Coordinates of C-alpha atoms in Angstrom, one line a residue:
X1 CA 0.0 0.0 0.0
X2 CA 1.6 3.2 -1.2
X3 CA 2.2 5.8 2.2
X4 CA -0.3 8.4 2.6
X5 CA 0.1 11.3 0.2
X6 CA 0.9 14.9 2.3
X7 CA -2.2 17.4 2.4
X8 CA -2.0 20.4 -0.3
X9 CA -0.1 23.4 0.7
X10 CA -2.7 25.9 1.6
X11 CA -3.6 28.3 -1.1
X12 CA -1.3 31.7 -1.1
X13 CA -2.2 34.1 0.5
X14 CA -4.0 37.1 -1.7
X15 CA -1.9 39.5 -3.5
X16 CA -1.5 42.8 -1.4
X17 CA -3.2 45.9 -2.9
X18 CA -1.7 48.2 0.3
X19 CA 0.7 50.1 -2.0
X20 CA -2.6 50.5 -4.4
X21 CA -4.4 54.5 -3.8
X22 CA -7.7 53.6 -1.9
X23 CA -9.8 54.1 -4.6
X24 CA -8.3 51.0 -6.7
X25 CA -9.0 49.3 -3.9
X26 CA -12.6 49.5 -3.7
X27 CA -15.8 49.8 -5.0
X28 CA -19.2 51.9 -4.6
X29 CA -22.5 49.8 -4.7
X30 CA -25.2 52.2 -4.1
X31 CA -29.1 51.1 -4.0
X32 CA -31.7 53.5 -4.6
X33 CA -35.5 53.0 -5.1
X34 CA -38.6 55.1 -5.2
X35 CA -39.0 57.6 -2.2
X36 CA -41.4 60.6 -1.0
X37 CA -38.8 63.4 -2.6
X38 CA -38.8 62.1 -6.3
X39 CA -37.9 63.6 -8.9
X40 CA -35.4 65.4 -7.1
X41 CA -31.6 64.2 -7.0
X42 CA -30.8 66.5 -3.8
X43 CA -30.7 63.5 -1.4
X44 CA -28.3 61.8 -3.9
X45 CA -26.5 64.6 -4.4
X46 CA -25.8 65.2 -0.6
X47 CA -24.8 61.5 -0.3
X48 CA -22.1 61.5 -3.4
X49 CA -20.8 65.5 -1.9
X50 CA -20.4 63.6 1.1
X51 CA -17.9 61.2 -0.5
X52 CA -15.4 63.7 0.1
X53 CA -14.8 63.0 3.4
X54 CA -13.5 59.5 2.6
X55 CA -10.2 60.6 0.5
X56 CA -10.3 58.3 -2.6
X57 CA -14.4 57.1 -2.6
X58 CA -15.1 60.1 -4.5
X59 CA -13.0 58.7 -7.7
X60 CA -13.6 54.9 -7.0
X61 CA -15.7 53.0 -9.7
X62 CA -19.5 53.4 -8.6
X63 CA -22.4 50.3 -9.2
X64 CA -25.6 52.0 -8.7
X65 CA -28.8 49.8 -8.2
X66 CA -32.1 51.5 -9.6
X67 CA -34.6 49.5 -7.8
X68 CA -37.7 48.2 -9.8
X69 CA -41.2 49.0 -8.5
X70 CA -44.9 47.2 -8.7
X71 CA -47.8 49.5 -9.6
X72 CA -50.8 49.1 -7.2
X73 CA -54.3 49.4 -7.8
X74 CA -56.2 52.4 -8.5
X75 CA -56.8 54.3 -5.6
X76 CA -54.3 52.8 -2.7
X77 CA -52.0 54.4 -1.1
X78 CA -48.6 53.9 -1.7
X79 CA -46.5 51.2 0.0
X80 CA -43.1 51.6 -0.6
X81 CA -41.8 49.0 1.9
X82 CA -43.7 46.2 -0.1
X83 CA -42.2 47.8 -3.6
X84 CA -45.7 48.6 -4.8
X85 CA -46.7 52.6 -5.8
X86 CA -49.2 54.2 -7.7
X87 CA -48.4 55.5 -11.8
X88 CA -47.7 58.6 -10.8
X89 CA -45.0 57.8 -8.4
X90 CA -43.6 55.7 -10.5
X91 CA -43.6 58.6 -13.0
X92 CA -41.1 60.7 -10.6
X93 CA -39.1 58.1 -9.9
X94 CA -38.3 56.8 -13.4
X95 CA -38.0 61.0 -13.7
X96 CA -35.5 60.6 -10.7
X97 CA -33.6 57.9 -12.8
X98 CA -33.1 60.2 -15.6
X99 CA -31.9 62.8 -13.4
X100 CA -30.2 60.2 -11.8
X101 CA -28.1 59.0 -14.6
X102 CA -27.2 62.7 -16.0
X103 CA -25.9 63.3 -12.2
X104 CA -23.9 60.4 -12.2
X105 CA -22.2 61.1 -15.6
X106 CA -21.4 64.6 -14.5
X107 CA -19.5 63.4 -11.5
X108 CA -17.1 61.4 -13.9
X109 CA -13.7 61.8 -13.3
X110 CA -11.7 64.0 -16.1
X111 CA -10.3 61.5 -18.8
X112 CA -6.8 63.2 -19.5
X113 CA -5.5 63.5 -22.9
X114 CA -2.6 60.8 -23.9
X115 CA -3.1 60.7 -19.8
X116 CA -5.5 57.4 -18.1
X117 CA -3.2 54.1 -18.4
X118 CA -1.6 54.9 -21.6
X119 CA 1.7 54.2 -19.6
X120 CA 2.7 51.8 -17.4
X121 CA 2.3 52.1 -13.8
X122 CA -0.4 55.0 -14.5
X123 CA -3.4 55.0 -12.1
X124 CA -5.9 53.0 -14.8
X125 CA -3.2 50.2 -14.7
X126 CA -3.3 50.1 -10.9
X127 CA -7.0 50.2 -10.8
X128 CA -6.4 46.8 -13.2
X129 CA -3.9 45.1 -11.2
X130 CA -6.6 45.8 -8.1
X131 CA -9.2 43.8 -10.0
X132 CA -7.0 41.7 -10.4
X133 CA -6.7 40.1 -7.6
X134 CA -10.6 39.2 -7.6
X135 CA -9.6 38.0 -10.8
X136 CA -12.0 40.3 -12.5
X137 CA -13.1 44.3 -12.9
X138 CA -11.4 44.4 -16.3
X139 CA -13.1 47.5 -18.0
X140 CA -15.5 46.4 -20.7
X141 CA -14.4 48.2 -24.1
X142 CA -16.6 47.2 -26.2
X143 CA -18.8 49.2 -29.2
X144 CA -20.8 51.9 -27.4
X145 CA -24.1 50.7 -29.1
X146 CA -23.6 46.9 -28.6
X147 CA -26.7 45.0 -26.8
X148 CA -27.0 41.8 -25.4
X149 CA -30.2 39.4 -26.6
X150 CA -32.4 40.0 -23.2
X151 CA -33.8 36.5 -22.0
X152 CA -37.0 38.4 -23.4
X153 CA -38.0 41.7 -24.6
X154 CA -38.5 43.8 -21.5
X155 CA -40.6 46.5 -21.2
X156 CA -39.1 48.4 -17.9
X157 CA -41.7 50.6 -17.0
X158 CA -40.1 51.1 -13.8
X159 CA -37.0 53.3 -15.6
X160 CA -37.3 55.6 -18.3
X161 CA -36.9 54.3 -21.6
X162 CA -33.7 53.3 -23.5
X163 CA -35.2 55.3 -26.7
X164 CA -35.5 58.6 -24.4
X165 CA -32.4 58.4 -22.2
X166 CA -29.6 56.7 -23.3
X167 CA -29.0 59.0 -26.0
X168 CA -29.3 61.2 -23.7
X169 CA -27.0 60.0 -21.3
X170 CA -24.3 59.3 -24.1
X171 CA -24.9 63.2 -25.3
X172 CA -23.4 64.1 -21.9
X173 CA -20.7 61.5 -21.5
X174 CA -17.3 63.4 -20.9
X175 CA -14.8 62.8 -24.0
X176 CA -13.0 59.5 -23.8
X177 CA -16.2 57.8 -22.3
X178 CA -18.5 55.2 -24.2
X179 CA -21.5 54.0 -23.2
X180 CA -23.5 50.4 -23.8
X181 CA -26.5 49.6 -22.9
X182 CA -26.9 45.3 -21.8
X183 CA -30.0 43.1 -20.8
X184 CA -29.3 40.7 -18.3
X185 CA -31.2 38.0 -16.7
X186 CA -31.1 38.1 -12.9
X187 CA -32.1 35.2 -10.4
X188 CA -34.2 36.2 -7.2
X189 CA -35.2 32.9 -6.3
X190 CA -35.4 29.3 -7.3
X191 CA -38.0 30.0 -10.1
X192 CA -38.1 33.3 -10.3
X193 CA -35.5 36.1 -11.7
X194 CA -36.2 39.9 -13.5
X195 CA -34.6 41.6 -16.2
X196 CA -31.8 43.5 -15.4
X197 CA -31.1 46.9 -17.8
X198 CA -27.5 47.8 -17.6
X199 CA -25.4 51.2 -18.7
X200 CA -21.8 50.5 -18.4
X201 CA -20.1 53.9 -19.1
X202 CA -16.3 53.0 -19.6
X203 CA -12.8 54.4 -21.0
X204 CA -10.6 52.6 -22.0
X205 CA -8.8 51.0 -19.0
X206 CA -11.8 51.8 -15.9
X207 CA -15.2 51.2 -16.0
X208 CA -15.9 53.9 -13.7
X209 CA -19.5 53.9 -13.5
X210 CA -22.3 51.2 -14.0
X211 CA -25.7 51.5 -13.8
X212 CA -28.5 49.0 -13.3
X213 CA -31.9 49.3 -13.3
X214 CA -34.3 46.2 -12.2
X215 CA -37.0 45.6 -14.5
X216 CA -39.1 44.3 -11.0
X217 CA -38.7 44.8 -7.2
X218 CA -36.1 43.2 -5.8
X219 CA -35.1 44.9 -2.3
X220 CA -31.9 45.7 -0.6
X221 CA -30.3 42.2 0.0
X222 CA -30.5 41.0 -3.5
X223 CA -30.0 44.6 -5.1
X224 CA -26.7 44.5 -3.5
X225 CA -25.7 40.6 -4.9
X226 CA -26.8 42.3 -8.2
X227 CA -23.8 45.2 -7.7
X228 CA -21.3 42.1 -6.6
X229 CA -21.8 41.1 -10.0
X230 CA -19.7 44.3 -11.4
X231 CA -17.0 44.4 -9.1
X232 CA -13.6 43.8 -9.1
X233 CA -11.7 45.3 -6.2
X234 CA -11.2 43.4 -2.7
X235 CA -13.1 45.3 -1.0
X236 CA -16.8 47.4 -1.2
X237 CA -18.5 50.4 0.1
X238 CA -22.1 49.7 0.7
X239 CA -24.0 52.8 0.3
X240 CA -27.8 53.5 0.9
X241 CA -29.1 56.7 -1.1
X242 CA -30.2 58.4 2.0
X243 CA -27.1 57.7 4.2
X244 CA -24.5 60.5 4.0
X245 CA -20.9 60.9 5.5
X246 CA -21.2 63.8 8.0
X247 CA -17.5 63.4 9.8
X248 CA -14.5 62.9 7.9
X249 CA -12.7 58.8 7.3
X250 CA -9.6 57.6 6.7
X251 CA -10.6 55.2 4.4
X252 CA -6.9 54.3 3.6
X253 CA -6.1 53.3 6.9
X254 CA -8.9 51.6 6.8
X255 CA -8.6 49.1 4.2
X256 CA -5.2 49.3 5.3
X257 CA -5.7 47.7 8.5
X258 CA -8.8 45.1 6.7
X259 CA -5.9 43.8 4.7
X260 CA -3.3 43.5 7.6
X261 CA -5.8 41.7 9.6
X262 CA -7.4 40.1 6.9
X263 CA -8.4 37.0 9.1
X264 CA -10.1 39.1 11.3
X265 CA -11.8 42.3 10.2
X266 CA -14.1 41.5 7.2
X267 CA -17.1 45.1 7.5
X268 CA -16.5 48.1 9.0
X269 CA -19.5 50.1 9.9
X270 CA -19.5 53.4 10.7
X271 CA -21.2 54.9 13.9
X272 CA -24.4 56.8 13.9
X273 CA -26.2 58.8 16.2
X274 CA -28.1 56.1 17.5
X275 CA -25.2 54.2 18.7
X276 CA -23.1 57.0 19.9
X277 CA -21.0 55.0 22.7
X278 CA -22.1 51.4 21.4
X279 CA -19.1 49.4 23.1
X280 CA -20.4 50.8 26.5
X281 CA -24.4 50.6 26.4
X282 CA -24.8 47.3 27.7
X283 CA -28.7 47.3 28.9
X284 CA -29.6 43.7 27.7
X285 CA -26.1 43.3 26.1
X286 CA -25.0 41.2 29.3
X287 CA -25.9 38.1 27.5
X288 CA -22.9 39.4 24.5
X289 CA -19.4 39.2 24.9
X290 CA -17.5 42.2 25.0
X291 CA -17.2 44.9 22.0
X292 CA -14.0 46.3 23.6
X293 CA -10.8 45.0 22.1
X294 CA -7.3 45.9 23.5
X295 CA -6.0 48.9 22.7
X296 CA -3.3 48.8 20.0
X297 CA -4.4 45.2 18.3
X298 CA -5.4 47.2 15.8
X299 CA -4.3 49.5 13.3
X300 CA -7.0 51.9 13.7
X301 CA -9.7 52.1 16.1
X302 CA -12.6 49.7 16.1
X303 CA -14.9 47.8 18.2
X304 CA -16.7 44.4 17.8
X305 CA -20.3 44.6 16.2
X306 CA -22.7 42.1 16.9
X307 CA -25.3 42.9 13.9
X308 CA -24.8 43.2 9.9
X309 CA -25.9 46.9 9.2
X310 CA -26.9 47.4 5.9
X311 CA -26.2 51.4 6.7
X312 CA -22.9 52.5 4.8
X313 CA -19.8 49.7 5.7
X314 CA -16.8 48.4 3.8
X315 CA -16.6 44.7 3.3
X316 CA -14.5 41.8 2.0
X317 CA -16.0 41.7 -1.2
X318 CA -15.6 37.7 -1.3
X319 CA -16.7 37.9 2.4
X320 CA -20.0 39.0 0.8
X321 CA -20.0 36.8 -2.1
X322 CA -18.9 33.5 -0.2
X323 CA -20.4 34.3 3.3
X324 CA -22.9 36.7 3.3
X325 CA -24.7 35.1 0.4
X326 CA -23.6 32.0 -0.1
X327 CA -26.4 30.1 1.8
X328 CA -29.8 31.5 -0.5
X329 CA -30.5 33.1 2.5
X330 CA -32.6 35.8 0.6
X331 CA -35.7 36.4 -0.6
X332 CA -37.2 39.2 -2.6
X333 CA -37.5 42.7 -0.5
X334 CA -35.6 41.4 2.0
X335 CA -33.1 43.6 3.8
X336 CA -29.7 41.9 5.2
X337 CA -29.9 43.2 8.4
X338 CA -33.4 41.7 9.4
X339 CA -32.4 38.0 8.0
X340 CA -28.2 37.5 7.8
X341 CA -28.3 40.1 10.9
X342 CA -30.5 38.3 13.1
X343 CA -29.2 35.5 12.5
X344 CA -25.9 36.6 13.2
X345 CA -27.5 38.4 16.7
X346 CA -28.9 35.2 17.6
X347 CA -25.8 33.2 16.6
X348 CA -23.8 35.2 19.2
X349 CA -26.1 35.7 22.1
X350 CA -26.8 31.7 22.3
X351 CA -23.3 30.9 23.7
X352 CA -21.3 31.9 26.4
X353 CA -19.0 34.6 26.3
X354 CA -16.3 33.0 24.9
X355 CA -17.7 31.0 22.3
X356 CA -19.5 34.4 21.8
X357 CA -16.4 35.4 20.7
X358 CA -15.1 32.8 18.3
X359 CA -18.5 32.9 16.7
X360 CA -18.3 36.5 16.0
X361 CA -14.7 35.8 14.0
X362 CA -16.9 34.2 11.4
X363 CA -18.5 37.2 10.9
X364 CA -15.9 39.8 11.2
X365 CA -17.8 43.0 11.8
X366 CA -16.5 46.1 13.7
X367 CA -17.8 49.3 13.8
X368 CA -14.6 52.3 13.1
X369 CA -14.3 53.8 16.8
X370 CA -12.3 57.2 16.9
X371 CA -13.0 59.4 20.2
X372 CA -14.0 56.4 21.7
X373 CA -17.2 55.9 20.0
X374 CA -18.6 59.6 20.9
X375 CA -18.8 61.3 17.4
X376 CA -21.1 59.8 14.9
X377 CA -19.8 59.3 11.3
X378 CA -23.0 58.7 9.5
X379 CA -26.2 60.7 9.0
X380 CA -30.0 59.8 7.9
X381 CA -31.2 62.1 5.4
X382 CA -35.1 62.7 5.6
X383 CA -37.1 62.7 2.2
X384 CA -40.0 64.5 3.4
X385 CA -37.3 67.2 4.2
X386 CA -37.0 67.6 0.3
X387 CA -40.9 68.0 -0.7
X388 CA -42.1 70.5 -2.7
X389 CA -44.9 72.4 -1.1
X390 CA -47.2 70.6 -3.6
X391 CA -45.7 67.3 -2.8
X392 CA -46.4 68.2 1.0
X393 CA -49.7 69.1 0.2
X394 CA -50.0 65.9 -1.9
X395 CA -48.8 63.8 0.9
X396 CA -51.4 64.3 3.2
X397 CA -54.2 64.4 1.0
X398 CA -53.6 60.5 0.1
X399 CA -54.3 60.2 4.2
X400 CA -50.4 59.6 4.7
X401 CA -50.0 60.8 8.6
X402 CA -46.1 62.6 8.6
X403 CA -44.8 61.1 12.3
X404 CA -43.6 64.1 14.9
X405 CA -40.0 64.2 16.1
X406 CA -38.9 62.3 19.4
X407 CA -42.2 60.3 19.5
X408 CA -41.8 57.0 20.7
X409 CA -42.5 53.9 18.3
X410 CA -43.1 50.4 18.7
X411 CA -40.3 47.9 18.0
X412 CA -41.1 45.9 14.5
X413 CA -38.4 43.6 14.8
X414 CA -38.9 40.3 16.9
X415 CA -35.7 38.4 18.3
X416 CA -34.8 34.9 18.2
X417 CA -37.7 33.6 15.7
X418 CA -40.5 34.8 14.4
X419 CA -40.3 37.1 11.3
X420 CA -38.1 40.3 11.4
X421 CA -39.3 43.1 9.8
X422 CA -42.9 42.8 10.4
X423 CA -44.6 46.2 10.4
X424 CA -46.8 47.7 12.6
X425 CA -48.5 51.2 12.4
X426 CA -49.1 53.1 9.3
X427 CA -46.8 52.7 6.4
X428 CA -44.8 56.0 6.8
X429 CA -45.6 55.5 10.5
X430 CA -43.3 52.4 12.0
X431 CA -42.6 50.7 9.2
X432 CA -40.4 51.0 6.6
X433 CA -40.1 53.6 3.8
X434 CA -38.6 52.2 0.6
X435 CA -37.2 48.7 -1.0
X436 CA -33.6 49.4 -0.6
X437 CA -33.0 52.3 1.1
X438 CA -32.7 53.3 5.0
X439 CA -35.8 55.3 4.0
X440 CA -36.8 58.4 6.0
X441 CA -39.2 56.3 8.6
X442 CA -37.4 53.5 8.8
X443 CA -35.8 53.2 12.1
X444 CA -31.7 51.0 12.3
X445 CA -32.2 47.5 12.8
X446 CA -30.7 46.9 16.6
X447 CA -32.4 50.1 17.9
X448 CA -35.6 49.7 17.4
X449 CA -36.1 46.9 19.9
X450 CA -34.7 47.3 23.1
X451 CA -34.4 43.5 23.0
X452 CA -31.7 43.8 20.4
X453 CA -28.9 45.7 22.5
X454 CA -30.9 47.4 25.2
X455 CA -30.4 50.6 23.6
X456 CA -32.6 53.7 25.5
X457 CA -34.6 55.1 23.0
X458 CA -33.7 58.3 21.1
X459 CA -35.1 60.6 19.2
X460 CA -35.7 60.0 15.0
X461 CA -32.0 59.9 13.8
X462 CA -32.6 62.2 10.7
X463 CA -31.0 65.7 9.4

C-alpha cells in the first residue's frame, strides 16, 4: 500500500493591494428606489458630496442599483416597503432615474488626454492590477451601441426608456467615455428572476461607473448581490441613497488595516447617532461578549459589532459573495440586516462569552471607533425634508399621517424567531419607507427593539 500522500499546501495568501491608492482598492455599490422626494436628486447629491470626506471614494468605480417598483391598484395608497406605488410615483421616480443617470455622468472623473493608463504604472493600470486580484473588474471596451439578446423583450416601465435616455445619457458623456446599454437575466429565487437593464459607461482601461436598473422589485439584499456582480476590487462600500458621510474617514487606513488583519476584520460600519458609545451601552447586552478590544491590536480604532448593518460599511467583497450570500438566504424585499443580521445576533447571544467570541470571528464585523465611540460618522437624510410644497400638500391628502419628532414607536423587529421586519402602524408611520434604502421612517435595525442591544430610545436619527 503506497504511504499516505501529504495534504495540499494551503492556497497563497491574496496578493496585497496596500501600496494601491484607496480608490483601486474598492468599490461603490449604491441602492436607490422610489422615495417621498422624487424627482429630485438632492438626497443623492448630498450623499455622493459627502464622498469627500472619505479621500479616494469620490474617484472609486460606482455600481448603482435602480430599484424596480410594482404598480398598485387604483386608488391605494402607496406602500413603498412592499415595492408597490401608484403610476404617478412611478412617473417621478423613473423622472428621478433620468436625473439620476445625467448626475452620475457629471461626477465622472476627467479622462486626460494621452493621460488614463496609456503608460505603465499609471493609475488605470493600478486600478487593473486591483481587480485583479478578484480576478475580475477588467473595463469592458466594447462598441458603445452593442446589446445583449435580453432572456425576453423587456418593457421596464419602472426606468425611463432606453429610446428617451440613453442618447441622452451618451450626449453628456465626458470625451474618452463610451456608453453600452446590456439586458441581463437576474435570479431572485429558485423559479423566479427579472430583467436587469445595464449602462456601463467606460474608458478605456476603468469602467468607472455602472448602472443598473431592475425591471421588477427586488429589495436591498439582492440589489446589492446584483452590484457584486460588477465588481472587481477586494473590498466594497455599501452605500444607501439616503445615508450621507457627516465626519471625515480615513478610508486608507482603513482598508489598510482590513488587509493587515485580513483573518479578522471582514465590515467596518461606521457609527451613527443612534449608537453613539455602542461598546459601552450594555442594557440587555449582558448576555454578549465584550465589543471592547485591547487597545493597540489594531491599526485603527474599532470595536466588535454584533449585527450586519446594511447602513454605509466596507466589506471583503468575497466575504459578501462567499459568506454573506452563499447560503440562498434571501428572498425578494428582503433587507440583510433583518435575516443575515438576526441571524448573526442570535448566533452570538446563544453561547457563552467565549464562544460568543469565536463565533463573531466568522463574521468579522467592527464598527470604526475614533474618540472612543462619541462622534457619529453617519447621517439619515429625511425625504420628506425635500418635498415641494405641492408634494407636502399631496402627501397628506392621500391620508399619509407625517410622524412628529422624538415620539416614541413600537419595535417591529422580533428576536430569536418569528419574522423580522414585520410592520406595525401606518406605512410611513413604524414601518419602513422604501425597497432598498434606509428610508426616512425606517428606524436602524438593533435600535428599534430594546431586546436587540438594550439601547434607551432616542429621538428619529434624521437631518
Amino acid at each position: 500500500m503506497d504511504p499516505p500522500q501529504p495534504p495540499p499546501p494551503p492556497p497563497p495568501p491574496p496578493a496585497s493591494t496596500s501600496h494601491l491608492p484607496p480608490h483601486a482598492r474598492i468599490t461603490v455599490c449604491l441602492t436607490t428606489s422610489p422615495i417621498q422626494s422624487h424627482p429630485s436628486t438632492e438626497i443623492l447629491e448630498q450623499v455622493l458630496s459627502s464622498f469627500r470626506l472619505a479621500p479616494g471614494l469620490e474617484t472609486a468605480d460606482r455600481v448603482v442599483v435602480f430599484d424596480g417598483w410594482r404598480p398598485l391598484v387604483a386608488g391605494l395608497a402607496d406602500q413603498p416597503k412592499s415595492g408597490k406605488i401608484s403610476e404617478e410615483t412611478g412617473r417621478g421616480y423613473r423622472e428621478y432615474c433620468e436625473r439620476a443617470g445625467c448626475l452620475l455622468i457629471a461626477d465622472l472623473p476627467a479622462v486626460e488626454e494621452g493621460g488614463e493608463g496609456e503608460e505603465e504604472g499609471g493609475e488605470a493600470v493600478e486600478q487593473e492590477k486591483a481587480g485583479a486580484v478578484l480576478g475580475g473588474g477588467k473595463a469592458e471596451a466594447g462598441d458603445e451601441t452593442a446589446t445583449e439578446a435580453a432572456p425576453s423583450s423587456p418593457t421596464f416601465s419602472t426606468c425611463p426608456p432606453s429610446s428617451s435616455t440613453t442618447p441622452l445619457w451618451r450626449s453628456r458623456l465626458p470625451p474618452g467615455y463610451t456608453l453600452t446599454e446590456t439586458h441581463q437575466a437576474f435570479k431572485t429565487g429558485a423559479q423566479s428572476s427579472c430583467t436587469v437593464r445595464l449602462i456601463t459607461i467606460a474608458t478605456r482601461f476603468r469602467t468607472p461607473l455602472r448602472m443598473l436598473f431592475m425591471s421588477d422589485r427586488v429589495g436591498f439584499a439582492l440589489a446589492v448581490r446584483s452590484s457584486l456582480d460588477h465588481v472587481g476590487t477586494p473590498y466594497v462600500m455599501v452605500v444607501q441613497h439616503d445615508w450621507r458621510f457627516s465626519r471625515p474617514v480615513d478610508l486608507g487606513a482603513i482598508l489598510n488595516a482590513m488587509e493587515r488583519d485580513r483573518d479578522e476584520i471582514k465590515y467596518v460600519g461606521f457609527v451613527s447617532r443612534r449608537i453613539v458609545g455602542y461598546a459601552d451601552r450594555k442594557g440587555r447586552r449582558q448576555f454578549l461578549p465584550p465589543s471592547k478590544v485591547e487597545e493597540g491590536r489594531y491599526d485603527i480604532p474599532l470595536t466588535r459589532l454584533f449585527f450586519w448593518f446594511d447602513k454605509n460599511h466596507i466589506a471583503e467583497t468575497d466575504h459578501y459573495r462567499n459568506f454573506v450570500f452563499s447560503q440562498g438566504r434571501f428572498q425578494r424585499g428582503d433587507f440583510i440586516e433583518d435575516t443575515f443580521g438576526q441571524s448573526q445576533l442570535t448566533d452570538i447571544k446563544r453561547r457563552t462569552q467565549a464562544e460568543g467570541l469565536a463565533a463573531h470571528a466568522r463574521y468579522g464585523t467592527f464598527l470604526y471607533y475614533p474618540a472612543d465611540g462619541q462622534l457619529s460618522h453617519i447621517t439619515h437624510l429625511n425625504g420628506r425634508k425635500y418635498l415641494t410644497e405641492e408634494g407636502r400638500k399631496g402627501l397628506f391628502g392621500m391620508g399619509k399621517r407625517m410622524k412628529g419628532k422624538g415620539r416614541a414607536r413600537e419595535p417591529w423587529k422580533r428576536v430569536g424567531g418569528s419574522e423580522a421586519g414585520s410592520e406595525v402602524g401606518s406605512e410611513f408611520g413604524s414601518g419602513r419607507g422604501s425597497s432598498v434604502g434606509g428610508e426616512e421612517d425606517r428606524s436602524e435595525s438593533g435600535d428599534e427593539a430594546e431586546g436587540l442591544y438594550g439601547f434607551e430610545g432616542g429621538g428619529e436619527e434624521q437631518d
